[in-house]
XYZ file of C-alpha atoms in Angstrom:
393
model
C 102.216 46.579 68.723
C 101.087 50.197 68.705
C 104.307 52.009 69.315
C 104.328 55.724 68.620
C 107.545 57.661 68.953
C 107.768 61.296 67.999
C 111.373 62.243 68.642
C 112.244 65.927 68.635
C 115.931 66.516 68.032
C 116.749 70.220 68.212
C 120.505 69.745 68.214
C 123.148 68.449 65.803
C 124.060 64.779 65.821
C 124.776 63.853 69.411
C 127.909 61.845 70.175
C 127.877 60.193 73.582
C 131.129 59.375 75.305
C 131.950 57.118 78.219
C 135.331 58.806 78.725
C 136.023 60.193 82.191
C 137.943 63.410 82.652
C 139.458 65.074 85.669
C 138.073 68.497 86.554
C 139.766 70.656 89.185
C 137.848 73.507 90.812
C 140.211 76.189 92.083
C 138.849 78.858 94.419
C 140.727 82.032 93.498
C 138.795 84.558 95.586
C 135.812 84.800 97.930
C 134.472 87.248 100.556
C 136.843 87.441 103.506
C 134.097 87.724 106.133
C 133.385 84.009 105.619
C 136.966 82.865 105.111
C 136.649 80.035 107.649
C 133.420 78.600 106.241
C 133.334 75.451 104.141
C 132.253 76.004 100.559
C 130.227 73.372 98.739
C 129.695 72.753 95.038
C 126.066 72.066 94.083
C 125.312 71.218 90.490
C 123.980 68.867 87.871
C 126.739 66.405 88.824
C 125.387 65.864 92.389
C 121.630 66.429 92.147
C 122.083 70.089 93.167
C 122.676 69.149 96.784
C 123.910 72.336 98.554
C 125.451 70.464 101.499
C 126.997 67.358 100.014
C 130.115 66.639 102.037
C 131.652 64.850 99.065
C 131.787 68.152 97.161
C 133.312 70.608 99.597
C 136.206 73.028 99.367
C 138.060 74.068 102.496
C 139.468 77.548 101.841
C 142.364 76.684 104.120
C 143.159 73.509 102.162
C 144.792 74.806 98.988
C 141.427 76.084 97.749
C 140.983 73.213 95.310
C 138.657 70.287 94.769
C 138.788 67.683 92.025
C 136.555 64.940 90.697
C 136.100 62.816 87.617
C 133.125 63.244 85.314
C 132.125 61.862 81.922
C 132.283 64.183 78.942
C 129.321 66.522 78.824
C 127.940 69.891 79.819
C 127.406 70.817 83.481
C 126.024 73.623 85.603
C 126.724 74.453 89.242
C 126.874 77.100 91.948
C 128.790 77.519 95.194
C 127.087 77.550 98.585
C 128.032 77.595 102.249
C 125.774 74.654 103.054
C 122.280 75.693 101.964
C 120.492 77.726 99.306
C 120.054 80.711 101.602
C 123.850 80.949 101.629
C 124.398 80.679 97.894
C 126.856 82.871 96.032
C 125.554 86.088 94.473
C 126.643 89.171 92.580
C 128.284 91.941 94.598
C 124.927 93.756 94.775
C 123.144 90.732 96.232
C 121.333 89.744 93.059
C 121.279 86.134 91.905
C 123.945 84.920 89.527
C 123.290 82.644 86.583
C 124.342 79.041 87.013
C 128.028 78.508 86.349
C 128.573 76.372 83.254
C 131.362 74.240 81.830
C 131.693 71.817 78.943
C 133.956 68.884 79.664
C 135.792 67.086 76.864
C 139.293 66.930 78.374
C 140.996 67.340 81.748
C 140.086 70.828 82.920
C 140.875 73.334 85.675
C 138.121 75.815 86.542
C 138.926 79.013 88.411
C 136.169 80.305 90.697
C 135.810 83.882 91.891
C 132.934 84.417 94.323
C 131.784 88.042 94.468
C 129.423 87.823 97.443
C 127.045 85.620 99.444
C 123.280 85.956 99.290
C 122.793 85.916 103.054
C 124.938 89.040 103.504
C 122.184 91.129 101.925
C 118.682 91.943 103.098
C 116.436 89.412 101.441
C 113.917 90.729 98.923
C 110.516 89.424 100.049
C 108.993 86.883 97.704
C 105.478 87.433 96.446
C 102.729 84.850 96.040
C 101.995 84.145 92.381
C 99.471 81.284 92.528
C 96.292 81.948 90.567
C 92.874 82.042 92.173
C 92.229 78.466 91.072
C 94.901 77.121 93.442
C 94.168 76.131 97.027
C 96.005 74.346 99.826
C 94.070 71.122 100.318
C 95.934 70.221 103.512
C 99.083 71.512 105.194
C 99.792 68.162 106.866
C 98.226 65.303 104.912
C 99.272 62.055 106.589
C 101.371 59.496 104.673
C 100.889 56.282 106.687
C 103.307 54.285 104.518
C 106.138 56.612 105.603
C 104.710 57.954 108.887
C 105.076 61.553 107.679
C 102.867 64.458 106.735
C 102.947 66.597 103.628
C 101.358 69.743 102.217
C 99.010 69.050 99.314
C 97.957 71.617 96.692
C 94.960 71.483 94.375
C 94.202 73.332 91.162
C 90.484 73.361 90.298
C 89.649 74.609 86.793
C 87.582 77.763 86.476
C 83.914 76.836 86.505
C 84.391 73.774 88.694
C 82.237 75.174 91.506
C 79.371 76.101 89.171
C 79.101 72.843 87.246
C 78.550 69.141 87.775
C 81.234 68.184 85.305
C 83.815 65.516 86.168
C 87.496 66.064 85.392
C 90.707 64.116 84.754
C 93.294 64.431 87.527
C 97.030 65.035 87.238
C 99.236 64.113 90.222
C 102.455 66.155 90.223
C 105.563 65.883 92.392
C 107.490 68.788 93.990
C 104.266 70.647 94.695
C 106.004 73.678 96.177
C 107.488 74.446 92.747
C 104.353 74.147 90.605
C 102.181 77.193 91.269
C 103.727 79.728 93.627
C 107.039 81.590 93.385
C 106.816 82.235 97.139
C 107.268 78.549 97.971
C 109.507 77.551 95.078
C 113.227 77.104 95.476
C 114.383 77.896 91.937
C 111.314 79.318 90.218
C 107.892 77.849 89.534
C 106.412 75.876 86.638
C 103.445 78.230 86.257
C 101.201 75.195 85.792
C 98.157 77.151 87.016
C 98.607 80.104 84.646
C 99.302 77.690 81.803
C 96.059 75.777 82.357
C 94.089 78.992 82.941
C 95.210 80.152 79.493
C 94.726 76.834 77.683
C 91.290 76.219 79.167
C 90.203 79.744 78.204
C 91.145 78.840 74.610
C 88.920 75.768 74.690
C 91.451 73.091 75.614
C 90.321 70.235 77.900
C 90.472 71.011 81.624
C 91.813 68.899 84.459
C 92.415 68.999 88.185
C 96.041 69.134 89.336
C 97.121 67.705 92.679
C 100.552 68.916 93.789
C 102.356 66.930 96.481
C 105.221 68.730 98.209
C 108.541 66.937 98.290
C 110.002 66.029 101.653
C 113.087 68.264 101.300
C 115.652 66.129 103.167
C 113.739 62.925 102.301
C 113.182 63.781 98.626
C 116.006 61.583 97.294
C 114.575 58.661 99.275
C 110.869 59.104 98.544
C 111.351 59.599 94.824
C 113.574 56.548 94.299
C 112.441 52.898 94.477
C 116.060 51.791 94.825
C 118.793 52.439 97.330
C 121.296 54.911 96.000
C 124.829 55.805 97.035
C 126.183 59.104 95.771
C 129.943 58.722 95.546
C 132.700 61.133 94.642
C 136.322 60.976 93.655
C 137.235 61.904 97.240
C 136.183 58.428 98.425
C 133.287 59.825 100.426
C 129.699 58.814 99.867
C 126.131 59.632 100.845
C 123.544 56.864 101.141
C 119.856 57.274 100.309
C 117.348 54.638 101.373
C 114.682 53.376 98.942
C 111.208 54.701 99.782
C 109.747 55.070 96.295
C 107.540 51.994 96.525
C 105.950 53.253 99.726
C 105.460 56.718 98.232
C 103.689 55.333 95.151
C 101.546 53.144 97.401
C 100.529 56.312 99.238
C 99.443 57.925 95.975
C 97.445 54.867 94.934
C 96.027 53.658 98.255
C 95.470 56.908 100.142
C 95.638 60.116 98.116
C 93.837 59.085 94.914
C 90.864 57.492 96.733
C 90.603 60.633 98.879
C 90.600 62.922 95.832
C 88.126 60.744 93.929
C 85.743 60.768 96.889
C 85.986 64.472 97.700
C 86.040 65.939 94.177
C 84.265 65.294 90.883
C 86.870 63.240 89.065
C 87.101 60.785 86.198
C 88.893 58.001 88.088
C 89.797 55.695 85.171
C 93.439 55.173 84.192
C 92.814 57.039 80.930
C 92.004 60.117 83.003
C 94.695 59.735 85.672
C 98.000 61.444 84.881
C 101.256 61.556 86.832
C 104.122 63.966 86.212
C 107.332 65.294 87.682
C 110.877 66.389 86.971
C 114.313 65.064 87.874
C 113.764 62.713 90.834
C 110.059 63.503 90.447
C 110.326 62.305 86.850
C 111.919 59.069 88.000
C 109.190 58.283 90.531
C 106.449 59.251 88.064
C 107.874 56.820 85.518
C 108.184 54.103 88.172
C 104.535 54.649 89.133
C 103.471 54.089 85.504
C 105.372 50.796 85.441
C 104.170 49.529 88.800
C 100.585 50.748 88.608
C 99.556 50.439 84.923
C 95.904 50.012 85.875
C 95.892 53.271 87.867
C 98.021 55.709 85.846
C 97.443 55.968 82.104
C 99.477 59.049 81.164
C 102.758 60.528 82.347
C 105.009 63.551 82.001
C 108.629 62.518 82.542
C 110.753 65.689 82.629
C 114.557 65.386 82.939
C 114.289 62.008 84.706
C 117.119 61.245 87.141
C 117.524 57.699 85.834
C 121.215 57.888 86.734
C 120.213 57.455 90.397
C 118.330 54.236 89.570
C 120.228 52.117 87.004
C 117.857 49.199 87.639
C 114.964 51.162 86.130
C 116.021 49.871 82.716
C 115.724 46.212 83.727
C 112.436 46.967 85.490
C 111.187 48.471 82.235
C 112.266 45.342 80.408
C 110.271 43.114 82.779
C 107.118 45.233 83.166
C 106.721 47.079 79.865
C 104.525 44.326 78.415
C 101.772 45.342 80.841
C 102.091 49.050 80.109
C 100.002 51.122 77.715
C 98.897 54.754 77.691
C 100.927 57.849 76.838
C 104.405 59.004 77.891
C 105.917 62.449 77.351
C 109.704 62.491 77.850
C 111.755 65.693 77.992
C 115.476 66.287 78.386
C 117.461 69.478 77.914
C 120.355 69.209 75.501
C 122.493 71.169 77.951
C 121.961 68.559 80.683
C 124.648 66.339 79.189
C 124.993 63.342 76.911
C 125.033 60.758 79.687
C 121.609 61.815 80.978
C 120.173 61.916 77.452
C 121.514 58.425 76.816
C 119.982 57.111 80.059
C 116.556 58.424 79.072
C 116.757 57.227 75.485
C 117.777 53.708 76.498
C 114.797 53.416 78.838
C 112.286 54.774 76.351
C 113.624 52.496 73.605
C 112.989 49.435 75.764
C 109.564 50.813 76.675
C 108.738 51.354 73.006
C 109.878 47.905 71.952
C 108.028 45.980 74.646
C 104.892 48.016 75.359
C 101.910 49.373 73.458
C 102.549 52.877 74.802
C 102.539 56.038 72.727
C 105.731 57.991 73.346
C 106.518 61.615 72.648
C 110.178 62.387 73.306
C 111.830 65.778 73.058
C 115.413 66.935 73.459
C 115.644 70.718 73.486
C 119.190 71.790 72.666
C 118.643 75.249 74.175
C 117.334 74.124 77.559
C 118.707 72.690 80.774
C 117.660 70.999 84.005
C 115.516 73.660 85.647
C 112.008 74.943 86.253
C 112.307 77.427 83.407
C 112.778 74.583 80.915
C 109.955 72.488 82.365
C 107.677 75.519 82.334
C 108.598 76.086 78.683
C 107.469 72.584 77.701
C 104.501 72.176 80.050
C 101.886 73.463 77.569
C 103.170 71.154 74.806
C 103.080 68.220 77.204
C 99.581 69.103 78.404
C 98.120 69.539 74.912
C 99.495 66.198 73.761
C 98.717 64.225 76.884
C 95.094 65.458 76.941
C 94.457 64.770 73.239
C 92.638 61.599 72.216
C 94.936 59.098 70.572
C 96.950 60.774 67.812
C 94.662 63.816 67.824
C 97.350 66.453 67.850
C 99.538 68.259 65.344
C 103.212 67.462 65.696
C 105.723 69.931 64.315
C 109.441 69.297 64.143
C 111.570 72.433 64.216
C 113.778 72.894 61.172
């Protein structure tokens, strides 16, 4: 068995707890011009859903909301139903995510200064490099009877050469290259590759597939998922992950391989994503081991798919290739534990090489994934063990 695990631990010994604590959110003040609007909590405890009815505060109803959560560290913001109506500073500028560390029953007082939609929006600017193009604004997904925008990054020099390139398929395409289309900031994958390739690193093509916004939780999960809260309300998401992966394998990859100069082998076919995109990328590696040979699994939302561990147990024997796992230390012990349990089973039962990193200073956001993208790319593109691994003191 060729099991390679390079585990980066940038934090002190981590103690995981199954204890559940009660947290009460108390709304102390908010702008009066929206006093009759419902306020929602969107955070790392509910997949950052800005309109989850299980996490709402009625200002007229004692201004409180409570739920139970396991011990850990959490981030959140308040909205009035969508991200255009998110809370802001009193000058209209964005606020940092609210943060709390839970290790006992806690009451959190919230004071909202202003709402983003009460200010004139500052126009976003396009930031995609010249190597990025829109391949199609409405590429058809027959397995789901939907269309989707597809992005493509072609390395500099592609048009002037006959060289063939590896291909990386990435989820949440609107967040990869362009700040104009991103919801919470972009990965800067294009600028990163521009820089690395200029320094002599191997080049590849990146295909970015937009998420389906309201269908994202369905398309990126192979299992049905019910998001419950302590208020006895729930939100059901249907499983569409299998169909989505079939689209990548049966429709999109053959199209890309035919239209562009690619290296179509599994060793040159990479899949990557974050959060729910990390979950579906990992699932694709398990289900299609002859298609995908390398993967970037950033902050995987394994908590939405508990059966992914048993699926790993049953399919890992057929899996090889390379896996890069990332989790931010600030995301919380439960999510770290979920990822570590899966990768331990994968390591025990497969011949995969695994690079796992937990960054104590980072969280569940595009800034963190952007921070680690170059490290992921350098390792995933290296041949075998052909890379220098450094563990921070």
